[in-house]
mmCIF file of C-alpha atoms and ligand atoms in Angstrom:
data_model
loop_
_atom_site.group_PDB
_atom_site.id
_atom_site.type_symbol
_atom_site.label_atom_id
_atom_site.label_comp_id
_atom_site.label_asym_id
_atom_site.label_seq_id
_atom_site.Cartn_x
_atom_site.Cartn_y
_atom_site.Cartn_z
ATOM 1 C CA MET A 203 0.072 -0.082 0.051
ATOM 2 C CA HIS A 204 1.505 3.450 -0.854
ATOM 3 C CA ARG A 205 2.243 5.970 1.834
ATOM 4 C CA SER A 206 0.278 8.677 -0.294
ATOM 5 C CA LEU A 207 -2.926 6.661 -0.689
ATOM 6 C CA ASN A 208 -5.529 8.743 1.609
ATOM 7 C CA PRO A 209 -7.103 7.096 4.707
ATOM 8 C CA LEU A 210 -10.404 6.583 2.705
ATOM 9 C CA MET A 211 -8.597 4.608 -0.082
ATOM 10 C CA ARG A 212 -7.089 2.608 2.129
ATOM 11 C CA SER A 213 -9.853 1.562 4.310
ATOM 12 C CA LEU A 214 -11.905 0.708 1.099
ATOM 13 C CA SER A 215 -9.118 -1.613 0.321
ATOM 14 C CA VAL A 216 -9.002 -3.316 3.584
ATOM 15 C CA LEU A 217 -12.587 -3.735 3.198
ATOM 16 C CA GLN A 218 -12.437 -5.151 -0.414
ATOM 17 C CA ARG A 219 -10.186 -7.956 0.650
ATOM 18 C CA CYS A 220 -11.780 -8.966 3.911
ATOM 19 C CA VAL A 221 -15.392 -7.974 3.902
ATOM 20 C CA SER A 222 -18.284 -7.866 1.533
ATOM 21 C CA THR A 223 -20.770 -5.971 3.029
ATOM 22 C CA PRO A 224 -20.019 -4.286 6.644
ATOM 23 C CA SER A 225 -19.774 -0.411 6.980
ATOM 24 C CA THR A 226 -16.176 -0.282 8.144
ATOM 25 C CA ALA A 227 -12.543 -1.531 7.901
ATOM 26 C CA ILE A 228 -12.588 -1.893 11.572
ATOM 27 C CA VAL A 229 -15.512 -4.595 11.558
ATOM 28 C CA SER A 230 -12.933 -6.849 9.259
ATOM 29 C CA CYS A 231 -10.739 -7.619 12.367
ATOM 30 C CA ARG A 232 -13.494 -7.914 14.560
ATOM 31 C CA MET A 233 -15.594 -10.159 12.732
ATOM 32 C CA GLN A 234 -12.649 -12.940 12.582
ATOM 33 C CA SER A 235 -12.816 -12.521 16.544
ATOM 34 C CA ALA A 236 -16.564 -13.746 16.538
ATOM 35 C CA GLY A 237 -15.333 -16.890 15.277
ATOM 36 C CA GLY A 238 -17.190 -19.320 13.290
ATOM 37 C CA GLN A 239 -17.376 -23.391 14.405
ATOM 38 C CA HIS A 240 -13.683 -23.535 15.028
ATOM 39 C CA MET A 241 -11.836 -22.684 17.835
ATOM 40 C CA PRO A 242 -10.885 -18.961 18.135
ATOM 41 C CA LYS A 243 -7.061 -18.424 17.583
ATOM 42 C CA LYS A 244 -5.289 -16.905 20.485
ATOM 43 C CA LEU A 245 -4.590 -13.413 19.096
ATOM 44 C CA GLN A 246 -7.865 -13.523 17.219
ATOM 45 C CA GLY A 247 -9.385 -9.967 16.774
ATOM 46 C CA LYS A 248 -6.346 -8.190 18.166
ATOM 47 C CA VAL A 249 -4.507 -5.894 16.244
ATOM 48 C CA ALA A 250 -0.629 -5.897 16.008
ATOM 49 C CA LEU A 251 1.743 -3.365 15.309
ATOM 50 C CA VAL A 252 5.271 -4.424 14.437
ATOM 51 C CA THR A 253 8.256 -2.199 13.114
ATOM 52 C CA ALA A 254 11.315 -3.497 10.967
ATOM 53 C CA SER A 255 9.153 -6.022 9.862
ATOM 54 C CA THR A 256 9.645 -6.739 6.225
ATOM 55 C CA ASP A 257 12.769 -9.226 6.901
ATOM 56 C CA GLY A 258 14.503 -11.306 9.320
ATOM 57 C CA ILE A 259 13.159 -11.580 12.771
ATOM 58 C CA GLY A 260 10.412 -8.886 12.573
ATOM 59 C CA LEU A 261 9.083 -10.644 9.354
ATOM 60 C CA ALA A 262 8.948 -14.006 10.963
ATOM 61 C CA ILE A 263 6.967 -12.230 14.152
ATOM 62 C CA ALA A 264 4.507 -10.386 11.717
ATOM 63 C CA ARG A 265 3.537 -13.999 9.976
ATOM 64 C CA ARG A 266 3.658 -15.979 13.230
ATOM 65 C CA LEU A 267 0.940 -13.137 14.872
ATOM 66 C CA GLY A 268 -1.149 -13.178 11.282
ATOM 67 C CA HIS A 269 -1.451 -16.987 11.784
ATOM 68 C CA ASP A 270 -2.537 -16.670 15.564
ATOM 69 C CA GLY A 271 -4.943 -14.707 14.542
ATOM 70 C CA ALA A 272 -3.982 -11.402 14.678
ATOM 71 C CA CYS A 273 -4.335 -8.275 12.008
ATOM 72 C CA VAL A 274 -0.962 -6.908 11.582
ATOM 73 C CA LEU A 275 0.411 -3.605 10.236
ATOM 74 C CA LEU A 276 3.792 -4.284 8.674
ATOM 75 C CA SER A 277 6.199 -1.489 8.536
ATOM 76 C CA SER A 278 10.167 -0.785 7.365
ATOM 77 C CA ARG A 279 12.003 2.312 6.154
ATOM 78 C CA LYS A 280 11.787 1.114 2.311
ATOM 79 C CA GLN A 281 8.423 0.936 0.336
ATOM 80 C CA LYS A 282 9.463 -1.621 -1.952
ATOM 81 C CA ASN A 283 10.229 -4.052 1.350
ATOM 82 C CA VAL A 284 6.877 -3.336 2.779
ATOM 83 C CA ASP A 285 5.199 -4.475 -0.577
ATOM 84 C CA ARG A 286 6.888 -7.301 -0.981
ATOM 85 C CA ALA A 287 6.224 -8.386 2.678
ATOM 86 C CA VAL A 288 3.030 -7.598 2.571
ATOM 87 C CA HIS A 289 2.156 -9.457 -0.645
ATOM 88 C CA GLU A 290 4.034 -12.372 0.975
ATOM 89 C CA LEU A 291 2.165 -12.716 3.779
ATOM 90 C CA ARG A 292 -1.491 -11.811 2.001
ATOM 91 C CA ASN A 293 -0.547 -14.813 0.063
ATOM 92 C CA GLU A 294 -0.661 -17.066 3.123
ATOM 93 C CA GLY A 295 -4.081 -15.922 3.537
ATOM 94 C CA LEU A 296 -2.974 -13.089 6.458
ATOM 95 C CA ASN A 297 -4.805 -10.115 7.468
ATOM 96 C CA VAL A 298 -2.158 -7.650 6.683
ATOM 97 C CA GLU A 299 -1.130 -3.984 5.589
ATOM 98 C CA GLY A 300 1.877 -2.257 5.265
ATOM 99 C CA THR A 301 3.331 1.129 5.654
ATOM 100 C CA VAL A 302 6.568 2.858 5.543
ATOM 101 C CA CYS A 303 8.252 3.763 8.965
ATOM 102 C CA HIS A 304 11.377 4.527 9.507
ATOM 103 C CA VAL A 305 11.069 4.376 13.432
ATOM 104 C CA GLY A 306 13.764 7.541 13.974
ATOM 105 C CA ASN A 307 11.476 9.716 12.522
ATOM 106 C CA SER A 308 8.530 10.854 14.158
ATOM 107 C CA GLU A 309 6.369 11.469 11.083
ATOM 108 C CA ASP A 310 7.092 8.111 10.323
ATOM 109 C CA ARG A 311 6.163 6.759 14.139
ATOM 110 C CA LYS A 312 2.736 9.164 14.044
ATOM 111 C CA ARG A 313 2.155 7.736 10.888
ATOM 112 C CA LEU A 314 2.272 4.084 11.660
ATOM 113 C CA VAL A 315 0.262 4.611 14.510
ATOM 114 C CA ASP A 316 -2.554 6.324 12.830
ATOM 115 C CA THR A 317 -2.670 4.129 10.425
ATOM 116 C CA ALA A 318 -3.438 1.213 12.069
ATOM 117 C CA LEU A 319 -5.932 3.208 13.840
ATOM 118 C CA GLN A 320 -7.583 3.892 10.471
ATOM 119 C CA LEU A 321 -7.194 0.409 9.161
ATOM 120 C CA PHE A 322 -8.014 -1.677 12.112
ATOM 121 C CA GLY A 323 -9.891 0.752 14.211
ATOM 122 C CA GLY A 324 -7.001 0.284 17.302
ATOM 123 C CA ILE A 325 -4.048 -1.259 18.289
ATOM 124 C CA ASP A 326 -3.774 -4.062 20.969
ATOM 125 C CA ILE A 327 -0.121 -4.973 20.504
ATOM 126 C CA LEU A 328 3.192 -3.235 19.586
ATOM 127 C CA VAL A 329 6.494 -4.996 19.050
ATOM 128 C CA SER A 330 9.644 -2.718 18.694
ATOM 129 C CA ASN A 331 11.810 -4.392 16.814
ATOM 130 C CA ALA A 332 14.093 -1.909 14.878
ATOM 131 C CA ALA A 333 17.672 -1.625 15.353
ATOM 132 C CA VAL A 334 20.834 -0.115 13.729
ATOM 133 C CA ASN A 335 24.265 -1.180 14.249
ATOM 134 C CA PRO A 336 26.497 1.466 12.313
ATOM 135 C CA PHE A 337 30.066 0.172 14.074
ATOM 136 C CA PHE A 338 32.308 -2.589 14.135
ATOM 137 C CA GLY A 339 35.478 -2.485 16.379
ATOM 138 C CA ASN A 340 37.093 -1.481 19.451
ATOM 139 C CA ILE A 341 34.512 0.652 21.615
ATOM 140 C CA LEU A 342 36.891 3.588 22.348
ATOM 141 C CA ASP A 343 37.182 4.010 18.381
ATOM 142 C CA SER A 344 33.469 4.650 18.171
ATOM 143 C CA SER A 345 32.524 8.045 17.282
ATOM 144 C CA GLU A 346 29.744 10.507 19.139
ATOM 145 C CA GLU A 347 27.921 10.059 15.475
ATOM 146 C CA GLU A 348 27.819 6.454 15.971
ATOM 147 C CA TRP A 349 26.970 6.663 19.350
ATOM 148 C CA ASP A 350 23.944 9.137 18.578
ATOM 149 C CA LYS A 351 22.500 7.176 16.077
ATOM 150 C CA ILE A 352 22.595 3.697 17.693
ATOM 151 C CA LEU A 353 20.691 5.324 20.908
ATOM 152 C CA ASP A 354 18.336 7.283 18.638
ATOM 153 C CA ILE A 355 17.264 4.282 16.884
ATOM 154 C CA ASN A 356 17.454 1.284 19.032
ATOM 155 C CA VAL A 357 16.483 3.054 22.227
ATOM 156 C CA LYS A 358 14.815 6.523 21.856
ATOM 157 C CA ALA A 359 12.748 5.422 19.207
ATOM 158 C CA THR A 360 11.518 2.559 21.181
ATOM 159 C CA PHE A 361 10.411 4.599 24.245
ATOM 160 C CA LEU A 362 8.727 7.285 21.829
ATOM 161 C CA LEU A 363 7.040 4.733 19.942
ATOM 162 C CA VAL A 364 5.841 3.244 23.132
ATOM 163 C CA LYS A 365 4.517 6.809 24.622
ATOM 164 C CA LEU A 366 3.051 6.930 21.427
ATOM 165 C CA VAL A 367 0.800 3.501 21.312
ATOM 166 C CA ALA A 368 0.463 3.340 25.015
ATOM 167 C CA PRO A 369 -2.525 5.553 25.249
ATOM 168 C CA LYS A 370 -4.003 3.984 22.055
ATOM 169 C CA LEU A 371 -3.756 0.031 24.193
ATOM 170 C CA GLN A 372 -5.511 1.694 26.852
ATOM 171 C CA GLU A 373 -7.928 2.848 24.685
ATOM 172 C CA ARG A 374 -8.776 -0.683 24.108
ATOM 173 C CA GLY A 375 -8.695 -1.660 27.893
ATOM 174 C CA GLY A 376 -5.131 -3.001 27.771
ATOM 175 C CA GLY A 377 -2.348 -4.442 25.608
ATOM 176 C CA SER A 378 0.890 -6.087 25.124
ATOM 177 C CA ILE A 379 4.218 -4.560 24.290
ATOM 178 C CA VAL A 380 7.399 -6.601 23.573
ATOM 179 C CA ILE A 381 10.933 -4.761 22.784
ATOM 180 C CA VAL A 382 13.054 -6.594 20.768
ATOM 181 C CA SER A 383 16.722 -6.380 22.522
ATOM 182 C CA SER A 384 19.506 -9.426 22.338
ATOM 183 C CA VAL A 385 21.761 -11.731 24.337
ATOM 184 C CA ALA A 386 24.557 -8.901 23.409
ATOM 185 C CA GLY A 387 22.344 -6.663 26.053
ATOM 186 C CA PHE A 388 23.511 -9.358 28.840
ATOM 187 C CA SER A 389 27.320 -9.739 27.798
ATOM 188 C CA PRO A 390 28.394 -7.753 24.927
ATOM 189 C CA PHE A 391 29.200 -9.052 21.442
ATOM 190 C CA PRO A 392 33.049 -8.574 20.762
ATOM 191 C CA SER A 393 33.363 -5.412 18.313
ATOM 192 C CA LEU A 394 29.939 -4.364 18.832
ATOM 193 C CA GLY A 395 30.070 -2.592 22.197
ATOM 194 C CA PRO A 396 27.986 0.481 21.507
ATOM 195 C CA TYR A 397 25.200 -1.667 19.939
ATOM 196 C CA SER A 398 25.276 -4.181 22.944
ATOM 197 C CA VAL A 399 24.866 -1.049 25.421
ATOM 198 C CA SER A 400 21.902 0.302 23.374
ATOM 199 C CA LYS A 401 20.322 -3.454 24.067
ATOM 200 C CA THR A 402 21.238 -3.495 27.753
ATOM 201 C CA ALA A 403 19.374 -0.355 28.079
ATOM 202 C CA LEU A 404 16.331 -2.077 26.304
ATOM 203 C CA LEU A 405 16.404 -4.480 28.965
ATOM 204 C CA GLY A 406 16.115 -1.170 31.397
ATOM 205 C CA LEU A 407 13.404 0.114 29.496
ATOM 206 C CA THR A 408 11.565 -2.860 29.914
ATOM 207 C CA LYS A 409 11.877 -2.795 33.709
ATOM 208 C CA ALA A 410 10.927 1.033 33.683
ATOM 209 C CA LEU A 411 8.072 0.761 31.532
ATOM 210 C CA ALA A 412 6.211 -2.076 33.333
ATOM 211 C CA PRO A 413 4.958 -0.582 36.756
ATOM 212 C CA GLU A 414 3.786 2.623 34.920
ATOM 213 C CA LEU A 415 1.884 0.503 32.669
ATOM 214 C CA TYR A 416 0.688 -2.047 35.299
ATOM 215 C CA PRO A 417 -2.549 -0.142 35.938
ATOM 216 C CA LEU A 418 -3.620 0.275 32.607
ATOM 217 C CA ASN A 419 -3.268 -3.127 31.905
ATOM 218 C CA ILE A 420 -0.711 -3.298 29.323
ATOM 219 C CA ARG A 421 2.084 -5.391 29.895
ATOM 220 C CA VAL A 422 5.555 -4.783 28.707
ATOM 221 C CA ASN A 423 8.083 -7.615 27.906
ATOM 222 C CA CYS A 424 11.216 -8.094 26.365
ATOM 223 C CA LEU A 425 12.961 -10.519 23.905
ATOM 224 C CA ALA A 426 16.315 -11.082 23.755
ATOM 225 C CA PRO A 427 17.698 -13.466 20.819
ATOM 226 C CA GLY A 428 20.785 -15.145 20.436
ATOM 227 C CA LEU A 429 22.345 -15.376 17.117
ATOM 228 C CA ILE A 430 19.930 -15.581 14.373
ATOM 229 C CA ARG A 431 20.269 -16.055 10.823
ATOM 230 C CA THR A 432 19.255 -12.832 8.892
ATOM 231 C CA LYS A 433 21.036 -10.336 7.271
ATOM 232 C CA PHE A 434 21.759 -8.159 10.060
ATOM 233 C CA SER A 435 23.588 -11.049 11.647
ATOM 234 C CA SER A 436 25.472 -11.991 8.486
ATOM 235 C CA ALA A 437 28.812 -11.090 9.358
ATOM 236 C CA LEU A 438 29.012 -13.296 12.162
ATOM 237 C CA TRP A 439 28.224 -16.484 10.473
ATOM 238 C CA GLU A 440 28.367 -15.877 6.518
ATOM 239 C CA ASN A 441 32.270 -17.285 6.003
ATOM 240 C CA GLU A 442 33.322 -20.646 7.542
ATOM 241 C CA ALA A 443 36.188 -18.955 9.815
ATOM 242 C CA ALA A 444 33.522 -16.277 11.514
ATOM 243 C CA CYS A 445 30.804 -19.087 11.957
ATOM 244 C CA GLU A 446 33.156 -21.491 13.673
ATOM 245 C CA HIS A 447 34.441 -18.937 15.960
ATOM 246 C CA THR A 448 30.427 -17.879 16.589
ATOM 247 C CA LEU A 449 29.088 -21.692 16.976
ATOM 248 C CA ASN A 450 32.119 -22.258 19.693
ATOM 249 C CA SER A 451 30.911 -19.402 22.158
ATOM 250 C CA MET A 452 27.087 -21.121 22.124
ATOM 251 C CA GLY A 453 25.405 -23.457 23.914
ATOM 252 C CA ILE A 454 22.947 -25.553 20.956
ATOM 253 C CA SER A 455 25.941 -25.369 18.686
ATOM 254 C CA ARG A 456 23.520 -23.859 15.539
ATOM 255 C CA ILE A 457 22.365 -20.745 14.367
ATOM 256 C CA GLY A 458 18.819 -20.016 15.230
ATOM 257 C CA GLU A 459 16.362 -19.253 12.839
ATOM 258 C CA PRO A 460 14.092 -16.100 12.720
ATOM 259 C CA GLU A 461 10.821 -18.472 13.233
ATOM 260 C CA GLU A 462 12.364 -19.414 16.539
ATOM 261 C CA CYS A 463 11.816 -16.361 18.087
ATOM 262 C CA ALA A 464 8.245 -15.631 16.617
ATOM 263 C CA GLY A 465 6.661 -17.976 18.601
ATOM 264 C CA THR A 466 7.826 -16.562 21.889
ATOM 265 C CA VAL A 467 6.801 -12.862 20.742
ATOM 266 C CA SER A 468 3.187 -14.555 20.349
ATOM 267 C CA PHE A 469 3.431 -16.119 23.802
ATOM 268 C CA LEU A 470 4.096 -12.661 25.038
ATOM 269 C CA CYS A 471 1.331 -11.120 24.002
ATOM 270 C CA SER A 472 -1.507 -13.722 24.468
ATOM 271 C CA PRO A 473 -3.754 -14.452 27.275
ATOM 272 C CA ASP A 474 -1.203 -17.435 28.275
ATOM 273 C CA ALA A 475 1.425 -14.513 29.462
ATOM 274 C CA SER A 476 -1.595 -12.372 30.887
ATOM 275 C CA TYR A 477 0.589 -12.717 34.471
ATOM 276 C CA ILE A 478 4.162 -12.259 32.810
ATOM 277 C CA THR A 479 5.186 -8.593 32.440
ATOM 278 C CA GLY A 480 8.614 -6.689 32.731
ATOM 279 C CA GLU A 481 10.385 -9.685 32.065
ATOM 280 C CA THR A 482 12.705 -10.742 29.234
ATOM 281 C CA ILE A 483 13.138 -13.906 27.707
ATOM 282 C CA VAL A 484 16.207 -15.223 25.996
ATOM 283 C CA VAL A 485 15.917 -16.975 22.954
ATOM 284 C CA ALA A 486 19.777 -17.546 22.382
ATOM 285 C CA GLY A 487 20.590 -21.385 22.236
ATOM 286 C CA GLY A 488 22.120 -21.634 26.171
ATOM 287 C CA CYS A 489 24.207 -18.319 25.603
ATOM 288 C CA HIS A 490 25.437 -16.545 28.895
ATOM 289 C CA SER A 491 22.394 -14.196 29.463
ATOM 290 C CA HIS A 492 22.911 -12.724 32.690
ATOM 291 C CA LEU A 493 24.479 -9.263 33.850
HETATM 292 P P1 NAP B 733 17.087 -7.960 9.264
HETATM 293 O O1 NAP B 733 17.036 -9.331 8.987
HETATM 294 O O2 NAP B 733 18.535 -7.275 8.840
HETATM 295 O O3 NAP B 733 16.031 -7.207 9.301
HETATM 296 C C1 NAP B 733 15.988 -5.741 9.855
HETATM 297 C C2 NAP B 733 14.800 -5.098 9.194
HETATM 298 O O4 NAP B 733 14.638 -3.811 10.012
HETATM 299 C C3 NAP B 733 14.004 -4.722 7.821
HETATM 300 O O5 NAP B 733 13.004 -5.156 7.327
HETATM 301 C C4 NAP B 733 14.636 -3.479 7.585
HETATM 302 O O6 NAP B 733 14.087 -3.031 6.704
HETATM 303 C C5 NAP B 733 14.173 -2.815 8.666
HETATM 304 N N1 NAP B 733 14.783 -1.790 9.016
HETATM 305 C C6 NAP B 733 16.168 -1.442 9.419
HETATM 306 N N2 NAP B 733 16.572 -0.317 9.891
HETATM 307 C C7 NAP B 733 15.001 0.524 10.357
HETATM 308 C C8 NAP B 733 14.632 1.419 10.558
HETATM 309 N N3 NAP B 733 15.553 2.730 11.300
HETATM 310 N N4 NAP B 733 13.461 1.478 10.907
HETATM 311 C C9 NAP B 733 12.671 0.843 10.631
HETATM 312 N N5 NAP B 733 12.641 -0.369 9.894
HETATM 313 C C10 NAP B 733 13.957 -0.561 9.831
HETATM 314 O O7 NAP B 733 17.231 -7.947 10.864
HETATM 315 P P2 NAP B 733 17.125 -8.860 12.067
HETATM 316 O O8 NAP B 733 18.266 -9.585 12.248
HETATM 317 O O9 NAP B 733 15.936 -9.748 11.811
HETATM 318 O O10 NAP B 733 17.106 -7.856 13.356
HETATM 319 C C11 NAP B 733 15.853 -7.149 14.050
HETATM 320 C C12 NAP B 733 16.228 -7.171 15.280
HETATM 321 O O11 NAP B 733 16.449 -8.196 16.057
HETATM 322 C C13 NAP B 733 16.737 -5.996 15.885
HETATM 323 O O12 NAP B 733 16.295 -5.256 16.764
HETATM 324 C C14 NAP B 733 18.198 -6.689 15.905
HETATM 325 O O13 NAP B 733 19.051 -5.872 17.044
HETATM 326 C C15 NAP B 733 17.701 -7.751 16.690
HETATM 327 N N6 NAP B 733 18.654 -9.077 16.966
HETATM 328 C C16 NAP B 733 19.170 -9.819 15.841
HETATM 329 C C17 NAP B 733 19.852 -10.704 16.374
HETATM 330 C C18 NAP B 733 20.334 -11.596 15.050
HETATM 331 O O14 NAP B 733 21.441 -12.442 15.194
HETATM 332 N N7 NAP B 733 19.968 -11.257 13.779
HETATM 333 C C19 NAP B 733 20.323 -11.224 17.468
HETATM 334 C C20 NAP B 733 19.756 -10.393 18.746
HETATM 335 C C21 NAP B 733 18.673 -9.311 18.415
HETATM 336 P P3 NAP B 733 14.309 -1.436 5.564
HETATM 337 O O15 NAP B 733 15.706 -1.759 4.923
HETATM 338 O O16 NAP B 733 13.127 -1.682 4.407
HETATM 339 O O17 NAP B 733 14.283 -0.837 6.535
#
């Protein structure tokens, strides 16, 4: 879906795909929750917003939330990636929409939230998954600009998105937020010092947000993946020497797949996790995970 398409056109497009006669797009997500003869899926009727969800872990999370019944708004920086991911998941029969969102851009964050409200009528789930790493080397060689970028995208944008979305979750009577950190947040990856520190900050952000959001019935949890096979991590596994070095430092001696993170996020967003908040689940094949 193109970012310049006006809200009415988008709503019409959702309607055409999802329902034959009802008067609003919102009905499409709620209608599913009414269920048929089948047992409702665990996220049926929920609306999920997932950042950086056109590839890797974010795409796997979006797919899994969709298969578990949620309507999902996909997003990333590039329109062509958004279009490809939306097409791919719709071909699996999932109820997804997409919009461009560079999480470091406040207008993009606002449009992401507005788009979810316009197309799906509310938000129940936020998965904050976007991160960058512009620096590889000894931490003392990293520059102020690199720190600014890492902290802006990985930490500050996560907080600002939560701030924007929390009132929308409250309007629905509560909801669930999952922040994607990393096992590097517990034990810094060699040569990835600033990135690792930003991921430690997300463990803290989860702890700081959770108590403030208890009263609103909003749970905030965190996922800490280990080494997962994606473009982002390819420098750590794409050549044999790097791969061997990496595998030696791991418990389960293989690289994880994005799908192995997705089920944990779906669980955290589901009623099965209704008494879990402020926690981090490590999905890292046994890697060291204590501060
Ligand atoms: P990936 O496969 O490289 O996918 C990155 C996704 O992020 C793409 O959809 C990309 O699309 C989007 N993106 C990049 N910058 C963005 C921005 N500023 N705003 C919005 N979207 C952006 O990466 P990944 O490995 O799945 O990483 C996802 C998350 O998992 C990150 O938070 C990462 O720190 C964390 N993680 C990964 C690993 C691992 O081993 N892979 C381990 C621990 C934690 P566009 O190019 O279209 O923007």
